Short mmCIF file of C-alpha atoms in Angstrom, two decimals:
data_model
loop_
_atom_site.label_atom_id
_atom_site.label_comp_id
_atom_site.label_asym_id
_atom_site.label_seq_id
_atom_site.Cartn_x
_atom_site.Cartn_y
_atom_site.Cartn_z
CA UNK A 1 -53.67 -208.55 160.73
CA UNK A 2 -49.93 -208.06 159.68
CA UNK A 3 -50.69 -209.43 156.09
CA UNK A 4 -53.43 -206.81 155.99
CA UNK A 5 -50.84 -204.07 157.10
CA UNK A 6 -48.33 -205.06 154.43
CA UNK A 7 -50.91 -205.28 151.54
CA UNK A 8 -52.67 -202.24 152.56
CA UNK A 9 -49.54 -200.06 152.67
CA UNK A 10 -48.82 -201.20 149.09
CA UNK A 11 -52.24 -200.20 147.79
CA UNK A 12 -51.98 -196.71 149.64
CA UNK A 13 -48.66 -196.17 148.23
CA UNK A 14 -50.05 -197.11 144.83
CA UNK A 15 -52.60 -194.12 145.08
CA UNK A 16 -50.21 -191.63 146.28
CA UNK A 17 -51.01 -191.97 150.03
CA UNK A 18 -48.40 -191.42 152.57
CA UNK A 19 -48.68 -192.17 156.38
CA UNK A 20 -48.53 -189.33 158.67
CA UNK A 21 -49.22 -191.18 161.82
CA UNK A 22 -49.08 -194.90 162.76
CA UNK A 23 -49.94 -195.99 166.22
CA UNK A 24 -48.05 -193.11 167.69
CA UNK A 25 -48.74 -191.67 171.30
CA UNK A 26 -52.11 -189.96 171.48
CA UNK A 27 -54.43 -188.48 174.06
CA UNK A 28 -57.95 -189.46 173.72
CA UNK A 29 -60.18 -186.42 174.83
CA UNK A 30 -63.61 -187.12 173.33
CA UNK A 31 -65.32 -190.01 171.64
CA UNK A 32 -64.27 -193.78 171.01
CA UNK A 33 -60.98 -194.69 172.07
CA UNK A 34 -58.94 -196.85 169.96
CA UNK A 35 -55.68 -198.68 171.04
CA UNK A 36 -54.13 -197.77 167.48
CA UNK A 37 -54.67 -194.86 165.07
CA UNK A 38 -53.61 -194.36 161.53
CA UNK A 39 -53.57 -191.12 159.55
CA UNK A 40 -52.78 -191.28 155.71
CA UNK A 41 -52.71 -188.25 153.35
CA UNK A 42 -53.77 -188.75 149.69
CA UNK A 43 -53.11 -186.07 147.04
CA UNK A 44 -56.97 -185.91 146.65
CA UNK A 45 -60.26 -186.87 148.04
CA UNK A 46 -60.75 -188.92 144.86
CA UNK A 47 -57.35 -190.83 145.23
CA UNK A 48 -58.36 -191.87 148.51
CA UNK A 49 -61.69 -192.95 147.38
CA UNK A 50 -60.21 -194.99 144.54
CA UNK A 51 -57.54 -196.49 146.93
CA UNK A 52 -60.39 -197.79 149.10
CA UNK A 53 -62.35 -199.17 146.34
CA UNK A 54 -59.47 -200.71 144.58
CA UNK A 55 -58.95 -204.47 144.00
CA UNK A 56 -55.65 -204.24 146.13
CA UNK A 57 -57.06 -202.68 149.10
CA UNK A 58 -60.23 -204.79 149.03
CA UNK A 59 -58.06 -207.80 149.12
CA UNK A 60 -55.96 -206.56 151.95
CA UNK A 61 -59.13 -205.66 153.89
CA UNK A 62 -59.99 -209.52 153.74
CA UNK A 63 -56.96 -210.17 155.98
CA UNK A 64 -58.40 -207.71 158.62
CA UNK A 65 -61.92 -209.09 158.89
CA UNK A 66 -62.62 -210.34 162.47
CA UNK A 67 -59.22 -209.31 163.47
CA UNK A 68 -59.98 -205.58 164.40
CA UNK A 69 -62.62 -202.91 165.11
CA UNK A 70 -62.30 -200.16 162.74
CA UNK A 71 -63.55 -196.76 161.82
CA UNK A 72 -62.45 -195.47 158.37
CA UNK A 73 -63.10 -192.13 157.32
CA UNK A 74 -62.21 -189.95 154.08
CA UNK A 75 -61.92 -186.31 155.07
CA UNK A 76 -60.99 -183.41 152.61
CA UNK A 77 -58.45 -180.84 153.58
CA UNK A 78 -59.76 -177.37 153.59
#
């Protein structure tokens, strides 16, 4: 998973993404609890979409398969 994190960080930065939260303290009030939460902000919904579908991010994902249970959502700021 460490290799995924390293490669994903580069792919996210390449698409203008910045991390707002990475495994910080949290309080689960409703829904599924996760041991680790990550929030990244991109300059646009399209940039986030392009990052996820990029060759670099998909390659990074190959290192996370079977190493974690994930929910990944792109949400547009309003």
